[in-house]
Coordinates of N, CA and C in Angstrom, one line a residue:
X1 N 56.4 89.0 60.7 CA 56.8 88.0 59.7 C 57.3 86.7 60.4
X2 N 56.4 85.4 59.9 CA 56.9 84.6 61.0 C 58.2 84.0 60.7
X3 N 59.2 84.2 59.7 CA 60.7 83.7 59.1 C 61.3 85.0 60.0
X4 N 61.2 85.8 60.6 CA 61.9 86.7 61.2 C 61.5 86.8 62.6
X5 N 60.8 85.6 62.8 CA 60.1 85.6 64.6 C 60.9 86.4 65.6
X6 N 62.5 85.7 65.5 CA 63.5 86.1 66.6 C 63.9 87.3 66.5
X7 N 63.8 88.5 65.2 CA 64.4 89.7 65.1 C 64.4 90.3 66.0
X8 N 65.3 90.9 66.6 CA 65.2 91.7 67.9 C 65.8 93.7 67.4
X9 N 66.7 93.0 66.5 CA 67.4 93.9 65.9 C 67.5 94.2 64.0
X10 N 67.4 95.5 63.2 CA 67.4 95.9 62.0 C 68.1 96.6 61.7
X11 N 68.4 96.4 60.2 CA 69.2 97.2 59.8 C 69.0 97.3 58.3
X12 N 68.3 98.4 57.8 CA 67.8 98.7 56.7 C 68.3 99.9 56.0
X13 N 68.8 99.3 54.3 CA 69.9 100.5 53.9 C 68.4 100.5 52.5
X14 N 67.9 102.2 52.1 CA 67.7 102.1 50.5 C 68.6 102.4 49.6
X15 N 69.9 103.5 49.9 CA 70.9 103.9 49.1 C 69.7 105.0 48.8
X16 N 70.7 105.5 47.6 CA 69.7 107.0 46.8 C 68.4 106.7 46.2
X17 N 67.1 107.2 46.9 CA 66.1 106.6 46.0 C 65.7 107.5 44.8
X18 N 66.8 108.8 44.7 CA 66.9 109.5 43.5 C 66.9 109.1 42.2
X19 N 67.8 107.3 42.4 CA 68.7 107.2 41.2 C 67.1 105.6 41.3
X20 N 66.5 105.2 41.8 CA 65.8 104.4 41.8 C 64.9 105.1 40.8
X21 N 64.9 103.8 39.9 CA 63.9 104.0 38.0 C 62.2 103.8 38.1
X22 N 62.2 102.3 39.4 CA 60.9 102.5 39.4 C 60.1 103.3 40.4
X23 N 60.9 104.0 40.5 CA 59.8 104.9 42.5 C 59.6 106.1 41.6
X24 N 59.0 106.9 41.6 CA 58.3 108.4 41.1 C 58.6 109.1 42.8
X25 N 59.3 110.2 42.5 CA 59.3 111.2 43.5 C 58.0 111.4 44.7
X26 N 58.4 110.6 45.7 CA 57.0 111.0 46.5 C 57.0 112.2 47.3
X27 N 55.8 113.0 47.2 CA 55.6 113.9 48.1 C 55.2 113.8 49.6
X28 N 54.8 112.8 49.7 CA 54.2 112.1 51.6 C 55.3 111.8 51.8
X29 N 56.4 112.4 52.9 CA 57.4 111.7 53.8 C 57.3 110.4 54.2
X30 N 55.6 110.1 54.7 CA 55.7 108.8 55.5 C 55.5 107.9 54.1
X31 N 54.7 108.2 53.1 CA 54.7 107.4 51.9 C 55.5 107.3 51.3
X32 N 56.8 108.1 51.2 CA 58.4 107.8 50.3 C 58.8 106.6 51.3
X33 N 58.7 106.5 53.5 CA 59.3 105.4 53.7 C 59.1 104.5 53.5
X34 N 57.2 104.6 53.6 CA 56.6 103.3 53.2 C 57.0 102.5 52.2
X35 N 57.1 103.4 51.1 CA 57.2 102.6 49.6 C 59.1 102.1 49.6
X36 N 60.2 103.1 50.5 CA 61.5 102.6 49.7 C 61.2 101.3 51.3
X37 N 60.8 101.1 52.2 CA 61.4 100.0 52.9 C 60.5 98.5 51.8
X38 N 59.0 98.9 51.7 CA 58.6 97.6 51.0 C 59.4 97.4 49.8
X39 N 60.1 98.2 48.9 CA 61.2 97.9 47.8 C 62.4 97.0 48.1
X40 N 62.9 97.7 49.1 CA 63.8 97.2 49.8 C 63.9 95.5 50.4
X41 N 62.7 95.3 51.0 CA 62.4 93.7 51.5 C 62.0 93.6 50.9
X42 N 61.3 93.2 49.9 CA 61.3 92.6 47.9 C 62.2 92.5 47.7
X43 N 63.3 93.0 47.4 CA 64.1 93.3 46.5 C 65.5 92.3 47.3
X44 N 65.4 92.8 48.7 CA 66.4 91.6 49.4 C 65.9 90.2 50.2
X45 N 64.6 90.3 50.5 CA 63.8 89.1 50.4 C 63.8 87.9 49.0
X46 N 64.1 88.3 47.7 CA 63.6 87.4 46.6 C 65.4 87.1 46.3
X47 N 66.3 88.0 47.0 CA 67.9 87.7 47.0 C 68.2 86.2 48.5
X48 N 67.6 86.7 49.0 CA 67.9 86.2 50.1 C 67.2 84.4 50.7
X49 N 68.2 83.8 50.4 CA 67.7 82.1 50.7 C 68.1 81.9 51.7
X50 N 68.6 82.2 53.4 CA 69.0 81.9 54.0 C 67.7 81.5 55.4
X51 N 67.6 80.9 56.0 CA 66.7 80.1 56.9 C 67.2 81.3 58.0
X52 N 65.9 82.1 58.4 CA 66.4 83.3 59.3 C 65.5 83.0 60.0
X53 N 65.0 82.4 60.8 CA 64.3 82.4 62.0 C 64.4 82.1 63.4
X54 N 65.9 81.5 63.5 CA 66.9 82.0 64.6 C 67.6 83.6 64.3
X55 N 67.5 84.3 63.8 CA 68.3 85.5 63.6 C 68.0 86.7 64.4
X56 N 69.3 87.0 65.3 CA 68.3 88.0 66.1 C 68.6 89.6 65.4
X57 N 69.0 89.5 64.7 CA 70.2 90.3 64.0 C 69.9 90.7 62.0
X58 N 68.8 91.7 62.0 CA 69.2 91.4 60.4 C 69.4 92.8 59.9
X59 N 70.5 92.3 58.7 CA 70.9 93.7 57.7 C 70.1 93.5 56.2
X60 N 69.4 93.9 56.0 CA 67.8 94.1 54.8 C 68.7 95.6 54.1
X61 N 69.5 94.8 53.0 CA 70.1 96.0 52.5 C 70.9 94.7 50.8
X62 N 70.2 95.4 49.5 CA 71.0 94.8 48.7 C 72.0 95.4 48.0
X63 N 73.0 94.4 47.4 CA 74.0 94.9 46.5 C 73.4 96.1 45.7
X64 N 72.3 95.8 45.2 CA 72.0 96.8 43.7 C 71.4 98.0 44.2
X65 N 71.4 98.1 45.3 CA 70.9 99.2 46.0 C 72.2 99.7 47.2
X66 N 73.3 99.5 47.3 CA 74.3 100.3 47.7 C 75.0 100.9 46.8
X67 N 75.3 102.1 47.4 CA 76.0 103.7 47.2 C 77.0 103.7 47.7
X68 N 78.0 103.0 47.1 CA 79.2 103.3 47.7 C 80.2 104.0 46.5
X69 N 80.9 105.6 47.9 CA 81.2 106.4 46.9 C 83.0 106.2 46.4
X70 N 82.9 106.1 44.8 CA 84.1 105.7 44.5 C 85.3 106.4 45.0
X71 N 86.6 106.0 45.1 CA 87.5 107.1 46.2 C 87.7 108.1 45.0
X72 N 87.8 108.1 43.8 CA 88.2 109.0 42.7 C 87.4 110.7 43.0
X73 N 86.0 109.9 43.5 CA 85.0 111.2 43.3 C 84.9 111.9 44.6
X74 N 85.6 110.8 46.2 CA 85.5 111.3 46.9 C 85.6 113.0 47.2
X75 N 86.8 112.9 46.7 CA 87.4 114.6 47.2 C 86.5 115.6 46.7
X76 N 85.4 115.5 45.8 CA 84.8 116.7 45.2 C 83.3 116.4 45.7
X77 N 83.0 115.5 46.7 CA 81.8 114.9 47.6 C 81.6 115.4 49.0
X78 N 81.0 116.3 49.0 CA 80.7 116.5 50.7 C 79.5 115.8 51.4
X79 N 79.9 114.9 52.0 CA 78.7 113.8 52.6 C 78.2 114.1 54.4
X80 N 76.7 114.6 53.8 CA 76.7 114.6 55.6 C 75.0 113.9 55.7
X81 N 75.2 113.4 57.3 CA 74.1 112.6 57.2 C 73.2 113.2 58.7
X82 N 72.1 112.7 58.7 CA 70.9 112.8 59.9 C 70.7 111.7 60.5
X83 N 71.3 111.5 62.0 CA 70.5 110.4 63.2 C 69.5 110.5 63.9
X84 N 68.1 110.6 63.5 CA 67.0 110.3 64.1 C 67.1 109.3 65.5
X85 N 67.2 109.8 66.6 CA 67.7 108.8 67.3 C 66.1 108.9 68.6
X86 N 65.5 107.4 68.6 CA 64.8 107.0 70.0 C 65.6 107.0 71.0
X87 N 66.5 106.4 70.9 CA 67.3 105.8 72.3 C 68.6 106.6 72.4
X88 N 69.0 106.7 73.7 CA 70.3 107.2 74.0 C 71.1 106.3 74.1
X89 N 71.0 105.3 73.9 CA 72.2 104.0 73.8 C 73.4 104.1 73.2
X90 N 74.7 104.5 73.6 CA 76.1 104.9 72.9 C 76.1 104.0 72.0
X91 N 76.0 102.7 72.2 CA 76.6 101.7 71.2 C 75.4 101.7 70.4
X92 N 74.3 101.3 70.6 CA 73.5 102.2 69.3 C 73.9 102.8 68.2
X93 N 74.2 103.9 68.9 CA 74.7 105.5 68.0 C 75.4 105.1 67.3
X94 N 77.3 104.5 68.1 CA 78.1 103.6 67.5 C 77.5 103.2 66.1
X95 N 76.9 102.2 66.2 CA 76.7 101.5 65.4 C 75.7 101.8 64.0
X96 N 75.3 102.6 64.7 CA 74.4 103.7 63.3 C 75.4 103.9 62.2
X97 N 76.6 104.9 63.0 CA 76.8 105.9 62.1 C 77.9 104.7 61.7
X98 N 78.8 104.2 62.1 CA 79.5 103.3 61.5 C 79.2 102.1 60.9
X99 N 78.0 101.6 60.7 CA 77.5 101.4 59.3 C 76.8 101.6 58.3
X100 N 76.6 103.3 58.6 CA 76.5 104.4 57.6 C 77.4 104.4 56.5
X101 N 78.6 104.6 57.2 CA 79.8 104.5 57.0 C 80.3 103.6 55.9
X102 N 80.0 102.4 56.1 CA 80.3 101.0 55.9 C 79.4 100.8 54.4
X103 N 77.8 101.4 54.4 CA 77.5 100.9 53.4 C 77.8 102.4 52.5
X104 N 78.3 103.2 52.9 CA 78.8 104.1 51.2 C 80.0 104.3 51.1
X105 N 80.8 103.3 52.0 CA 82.2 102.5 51.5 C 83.2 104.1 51.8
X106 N 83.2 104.6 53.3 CA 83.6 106.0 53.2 C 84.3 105.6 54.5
X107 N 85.5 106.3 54.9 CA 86.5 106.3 56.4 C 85.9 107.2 57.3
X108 N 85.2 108.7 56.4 CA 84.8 109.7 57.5 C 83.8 110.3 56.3
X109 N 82.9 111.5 57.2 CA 82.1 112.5 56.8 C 82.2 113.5 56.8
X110 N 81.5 114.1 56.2 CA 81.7 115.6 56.4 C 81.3 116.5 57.9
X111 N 79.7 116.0 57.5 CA 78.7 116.5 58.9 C 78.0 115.4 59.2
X112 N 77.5 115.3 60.5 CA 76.6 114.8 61.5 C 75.6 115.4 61.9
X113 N 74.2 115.5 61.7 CA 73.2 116.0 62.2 C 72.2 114.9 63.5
X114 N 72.4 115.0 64.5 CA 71.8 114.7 65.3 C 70.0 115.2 65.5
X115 N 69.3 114.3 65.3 CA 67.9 114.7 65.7 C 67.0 113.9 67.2
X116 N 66.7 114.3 68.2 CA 66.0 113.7 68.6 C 64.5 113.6 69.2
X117 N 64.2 112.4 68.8 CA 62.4 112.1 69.0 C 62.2 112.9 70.4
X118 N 60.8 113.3 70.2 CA 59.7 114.1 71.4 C 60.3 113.5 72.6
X119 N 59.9 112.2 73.1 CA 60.8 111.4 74.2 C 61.6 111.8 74.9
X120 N 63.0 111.8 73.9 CA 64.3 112.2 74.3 C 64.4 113.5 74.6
X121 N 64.2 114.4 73.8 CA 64.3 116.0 73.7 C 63.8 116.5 74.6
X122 N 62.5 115.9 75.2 CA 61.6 117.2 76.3 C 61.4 118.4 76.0
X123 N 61.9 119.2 74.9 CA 61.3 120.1 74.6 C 60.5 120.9 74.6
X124 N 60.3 121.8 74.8 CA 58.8 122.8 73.8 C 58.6 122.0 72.8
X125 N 57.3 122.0 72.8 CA 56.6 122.3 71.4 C 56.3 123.7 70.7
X126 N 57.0 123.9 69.7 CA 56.8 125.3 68.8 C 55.6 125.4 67.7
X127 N 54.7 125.9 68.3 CA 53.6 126.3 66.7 C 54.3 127.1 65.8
X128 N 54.0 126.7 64.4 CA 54.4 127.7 63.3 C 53.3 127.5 62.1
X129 N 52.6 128.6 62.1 CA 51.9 129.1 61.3 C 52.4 128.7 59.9
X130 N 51.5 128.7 58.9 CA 51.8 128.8 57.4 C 53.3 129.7 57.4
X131 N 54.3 129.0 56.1 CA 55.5 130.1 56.4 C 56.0 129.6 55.4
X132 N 56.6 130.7 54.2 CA 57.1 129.9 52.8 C 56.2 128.9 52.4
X133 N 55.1 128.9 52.1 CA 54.6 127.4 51.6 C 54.4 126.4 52.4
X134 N 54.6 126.0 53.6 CA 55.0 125.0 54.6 C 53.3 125.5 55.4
X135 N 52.3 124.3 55.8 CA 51.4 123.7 56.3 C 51.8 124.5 58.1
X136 N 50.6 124.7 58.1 CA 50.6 125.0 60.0 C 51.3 123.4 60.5
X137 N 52.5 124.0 61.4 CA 53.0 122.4 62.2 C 53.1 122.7 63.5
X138 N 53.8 121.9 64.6 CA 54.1 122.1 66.1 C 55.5 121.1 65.9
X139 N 56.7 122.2 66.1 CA 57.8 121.4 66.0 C 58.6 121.0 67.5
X140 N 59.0 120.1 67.6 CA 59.7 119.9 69.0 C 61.1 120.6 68.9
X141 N 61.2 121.1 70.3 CA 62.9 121.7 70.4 C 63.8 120.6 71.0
X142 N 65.1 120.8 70.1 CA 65.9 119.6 71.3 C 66.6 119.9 72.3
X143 N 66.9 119.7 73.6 CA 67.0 120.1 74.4 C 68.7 120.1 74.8
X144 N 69.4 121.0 75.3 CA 71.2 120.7 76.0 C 71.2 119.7 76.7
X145 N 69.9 119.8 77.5 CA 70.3 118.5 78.7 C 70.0 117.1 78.2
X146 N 69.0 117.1 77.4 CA 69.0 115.7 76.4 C 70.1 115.4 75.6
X147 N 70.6 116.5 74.7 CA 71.9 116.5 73.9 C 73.4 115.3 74.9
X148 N 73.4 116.4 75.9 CA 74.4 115.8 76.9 C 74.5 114.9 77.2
X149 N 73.1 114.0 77.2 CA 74.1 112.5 77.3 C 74.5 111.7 76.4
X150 N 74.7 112.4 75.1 CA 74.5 111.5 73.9 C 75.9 111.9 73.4
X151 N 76.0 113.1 73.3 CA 77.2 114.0 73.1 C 78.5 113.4 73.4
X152 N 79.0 112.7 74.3 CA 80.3 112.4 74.4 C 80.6 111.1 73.1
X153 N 79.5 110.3 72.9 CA 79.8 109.5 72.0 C 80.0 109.9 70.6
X154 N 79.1 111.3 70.0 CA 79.5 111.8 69.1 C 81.0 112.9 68.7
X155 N 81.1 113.2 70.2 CA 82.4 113.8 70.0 C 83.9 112.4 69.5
X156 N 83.9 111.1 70.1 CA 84.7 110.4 70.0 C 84.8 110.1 68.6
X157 N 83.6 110.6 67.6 CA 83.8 110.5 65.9 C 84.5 111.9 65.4
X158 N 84.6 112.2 65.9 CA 85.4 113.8 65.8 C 87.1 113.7 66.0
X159 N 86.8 113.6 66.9 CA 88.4 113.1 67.7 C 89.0 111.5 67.1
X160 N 88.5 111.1 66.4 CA 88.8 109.9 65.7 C 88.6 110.3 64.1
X161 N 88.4 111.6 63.9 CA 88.5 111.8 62.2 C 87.4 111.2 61.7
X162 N 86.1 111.1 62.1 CA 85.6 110.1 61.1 C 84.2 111.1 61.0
X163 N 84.1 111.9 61.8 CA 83.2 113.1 61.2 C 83.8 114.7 61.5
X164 N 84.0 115.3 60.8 CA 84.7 116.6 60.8 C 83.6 117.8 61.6
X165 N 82.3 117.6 61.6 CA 81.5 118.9 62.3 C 80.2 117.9 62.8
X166 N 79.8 118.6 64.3 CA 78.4 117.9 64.7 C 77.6 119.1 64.6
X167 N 76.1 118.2 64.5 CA 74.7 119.5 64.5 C 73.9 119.1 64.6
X168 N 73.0 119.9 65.0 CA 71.6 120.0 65.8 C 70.5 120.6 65.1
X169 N 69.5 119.9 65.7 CA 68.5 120.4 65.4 C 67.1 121.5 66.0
X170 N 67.0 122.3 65.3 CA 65.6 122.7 66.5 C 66.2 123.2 67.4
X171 N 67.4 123.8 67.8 CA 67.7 124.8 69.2 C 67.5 125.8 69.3
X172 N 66.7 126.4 70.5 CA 66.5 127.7 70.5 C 67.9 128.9 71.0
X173 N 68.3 129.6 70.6 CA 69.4 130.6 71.1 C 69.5 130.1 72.8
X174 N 68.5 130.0 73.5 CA 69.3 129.6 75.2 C 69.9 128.2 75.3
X175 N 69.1 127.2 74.1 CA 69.5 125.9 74.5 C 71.0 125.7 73.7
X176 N 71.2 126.6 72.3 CA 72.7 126.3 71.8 C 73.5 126.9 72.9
X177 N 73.0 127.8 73.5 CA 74.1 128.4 74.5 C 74.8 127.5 75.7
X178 N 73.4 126.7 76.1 CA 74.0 125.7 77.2 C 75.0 124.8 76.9
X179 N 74.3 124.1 75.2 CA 75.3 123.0 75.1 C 76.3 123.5 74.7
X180 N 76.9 124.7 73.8 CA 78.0 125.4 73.6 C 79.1 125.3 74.6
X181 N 78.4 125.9 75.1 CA 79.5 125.8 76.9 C 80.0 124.9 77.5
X182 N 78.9 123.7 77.1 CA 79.1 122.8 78.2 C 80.0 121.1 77.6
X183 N 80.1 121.4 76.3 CA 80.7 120.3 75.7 C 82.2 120.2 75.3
X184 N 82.9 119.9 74.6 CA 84.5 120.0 74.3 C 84.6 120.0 73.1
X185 N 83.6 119.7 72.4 CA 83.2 119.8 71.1 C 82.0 120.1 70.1
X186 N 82.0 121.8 70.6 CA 80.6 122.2 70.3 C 79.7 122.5 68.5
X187 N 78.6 121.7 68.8 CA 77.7 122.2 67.5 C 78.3 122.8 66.2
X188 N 78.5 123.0 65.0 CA 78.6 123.8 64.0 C 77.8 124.1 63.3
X189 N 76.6 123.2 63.2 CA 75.5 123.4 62.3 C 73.9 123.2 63.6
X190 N 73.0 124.2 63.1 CA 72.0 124.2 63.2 C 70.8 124.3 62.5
X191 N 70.3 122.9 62.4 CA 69.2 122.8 61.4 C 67.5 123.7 62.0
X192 N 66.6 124.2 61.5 CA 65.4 124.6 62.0 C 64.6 124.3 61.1
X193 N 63.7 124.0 61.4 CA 62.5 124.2 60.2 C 62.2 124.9 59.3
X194 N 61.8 124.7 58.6 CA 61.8 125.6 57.4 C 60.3 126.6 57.6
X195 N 59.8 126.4 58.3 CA 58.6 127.3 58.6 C 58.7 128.4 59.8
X196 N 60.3 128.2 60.5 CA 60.6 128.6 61.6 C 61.0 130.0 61.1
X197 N 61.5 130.1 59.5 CA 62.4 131.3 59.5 C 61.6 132.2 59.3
X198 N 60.3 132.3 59.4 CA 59.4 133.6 59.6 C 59.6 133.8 61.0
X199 N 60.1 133.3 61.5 CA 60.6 133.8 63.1 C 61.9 133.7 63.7
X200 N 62.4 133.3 63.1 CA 64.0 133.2 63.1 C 64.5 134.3 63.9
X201 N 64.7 134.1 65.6 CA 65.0 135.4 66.4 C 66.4 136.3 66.3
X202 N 66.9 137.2 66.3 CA 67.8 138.1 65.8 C 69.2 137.5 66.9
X203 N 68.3 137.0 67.9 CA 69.5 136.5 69.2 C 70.0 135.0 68.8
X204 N 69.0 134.2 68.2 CA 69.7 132.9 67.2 C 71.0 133.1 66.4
X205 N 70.3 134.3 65.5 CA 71.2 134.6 64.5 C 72.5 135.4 64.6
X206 N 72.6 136.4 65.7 CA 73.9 136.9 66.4 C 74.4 135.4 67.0
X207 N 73.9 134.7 68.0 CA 75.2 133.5 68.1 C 75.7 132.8 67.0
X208 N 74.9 132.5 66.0 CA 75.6 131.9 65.4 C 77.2 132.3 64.5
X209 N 76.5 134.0 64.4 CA 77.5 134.4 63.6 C 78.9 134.5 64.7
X210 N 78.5 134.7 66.2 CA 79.7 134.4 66.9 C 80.2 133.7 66.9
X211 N 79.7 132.4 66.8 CA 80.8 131.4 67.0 C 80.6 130.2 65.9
X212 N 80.5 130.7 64.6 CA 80.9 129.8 63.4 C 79.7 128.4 62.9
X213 N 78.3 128.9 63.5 CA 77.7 128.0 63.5 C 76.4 128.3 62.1
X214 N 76.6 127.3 61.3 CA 75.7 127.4 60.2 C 74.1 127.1 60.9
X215 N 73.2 127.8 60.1 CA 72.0 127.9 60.1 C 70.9 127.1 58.8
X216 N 71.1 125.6 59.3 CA 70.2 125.5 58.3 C 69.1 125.5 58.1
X217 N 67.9 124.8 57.3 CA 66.7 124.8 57.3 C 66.5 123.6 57.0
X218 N 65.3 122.3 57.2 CA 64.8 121.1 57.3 C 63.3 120.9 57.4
X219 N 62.8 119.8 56.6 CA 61.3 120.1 56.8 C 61.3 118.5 56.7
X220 N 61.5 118.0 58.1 CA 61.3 116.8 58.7 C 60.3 116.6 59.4
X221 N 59.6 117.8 60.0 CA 58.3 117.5 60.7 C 57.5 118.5 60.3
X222 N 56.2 118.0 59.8 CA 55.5 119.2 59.2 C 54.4 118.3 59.2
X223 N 52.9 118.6 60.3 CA 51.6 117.5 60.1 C 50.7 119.0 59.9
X224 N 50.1 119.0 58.8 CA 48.8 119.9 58.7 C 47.8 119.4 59.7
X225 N 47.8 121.1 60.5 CA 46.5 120.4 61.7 C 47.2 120.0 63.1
X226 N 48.5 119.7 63.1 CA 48.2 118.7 64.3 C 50.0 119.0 64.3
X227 N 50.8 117.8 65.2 CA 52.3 118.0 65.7 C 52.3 116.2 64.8
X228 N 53.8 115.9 64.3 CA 54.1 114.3 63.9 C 55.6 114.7 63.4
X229 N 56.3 114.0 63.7 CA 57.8 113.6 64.2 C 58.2 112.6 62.8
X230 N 59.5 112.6 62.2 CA 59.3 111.8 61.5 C 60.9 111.1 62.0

């Protein structure tokens, strides 16, 4: 866009597209982002009069579309969120989650889910067959030694009250073991695919019950046919 030549940097909020009147529930992952980011720059594009083509810097987020949760309702609200993260950049991360933060008007969270892209992770790639309803996919594992360098910055939201539990995605029983060990503030949640629990190994499921770590399920990456990362 040539009014945004200089953008270097984004920052894009849709709030709940639950509570959004004119979007119909999409079933395509990539077509629910397509449709809430074009809503979104509409919607703060026809708000927005300001001459942005020096800007290196933009927040593409409107009033009528923030979620910020009242303090009344807080206490009966368990808020947790997912960082898709490309880059291992601390102040990045920083800055994700604390204007996560910022636009649902909250001091802390509940949970943190860390995810990271093929890139970062190194992983395996995992085939999983048809499972529960879920399309043949190839899921990426994330890796301890990738986790670790990212890890100290997520622990300083812990240690500062502002998220109460971190978690992972996609670990296999050897890799929660490494980072278990190796951090000062280990994992409590483990997200897997939801096509995975037709394999869900017995040694996963013994550590977790050792040491207090929930088992969830997620269907963030799922391409019929083929591997795609969302």
């Amino acid at each position: 866009m040539a009014e945004i030549a200089k953008a270097q940097k984004l920052f894009l909020h849709t709030s709940n597209i639950l509570k959004w009147n004119n979007v119909q529930l999409i079933k395509n992952p990539f077509d629910e982002v397509e449709t809430c980011i074009k809503t979104v720059m509409q919607c703060w594009h026809s708000c927005n009069k300001t001459n942005l083509k020096d800007e290196e810097y933009l927040c593409i987020a409107c009033d009528k579309h923030r979620d910020k949760i009242p303090d009344w309702e807080r206490s009966s609200v368990t808020v947790s969120a997912k960082l898709f993260l490309f880059t291992d950049d601390h102040d990045a991360i920083r800055q994700a989650v604390n204007k996560t933060l910022d636009r649902l008007g909250l001091e802390d969270m509940e949970t943190l889910v860390v995810s990271l892209s093929p890139e970062l992770s190194r992983g395996a790639i995992v085939d999983h067959p048809p499972c529960l309803g879920t399309t043949w996919a190839r899921i990426p594992q994330n890796t301890a030694h990738s986790l670790l360098k990212i890890w100290p910055v997520l622990e300083e939201f812990v240690e500062t009250n502002k998220i109460f539990r971190l978690g992972v995605r996609d670990m296999p029983v050897s890799e929660m073991e490494a980072l278990y060990t190796a951090v000062k503030i280990p994992p409590k949640v483990n997200q897997v695919f939801i096509g995975s629990t037709c394999l869900m190994s017995e040694e996963l499921e013994n550590f977790a019950k050792q040491h207090d770590i929930q088992l969830l399920t997620h269907h963030d990456s799922a391409g019929a046919n083929g591997y795609c990362w969302s």
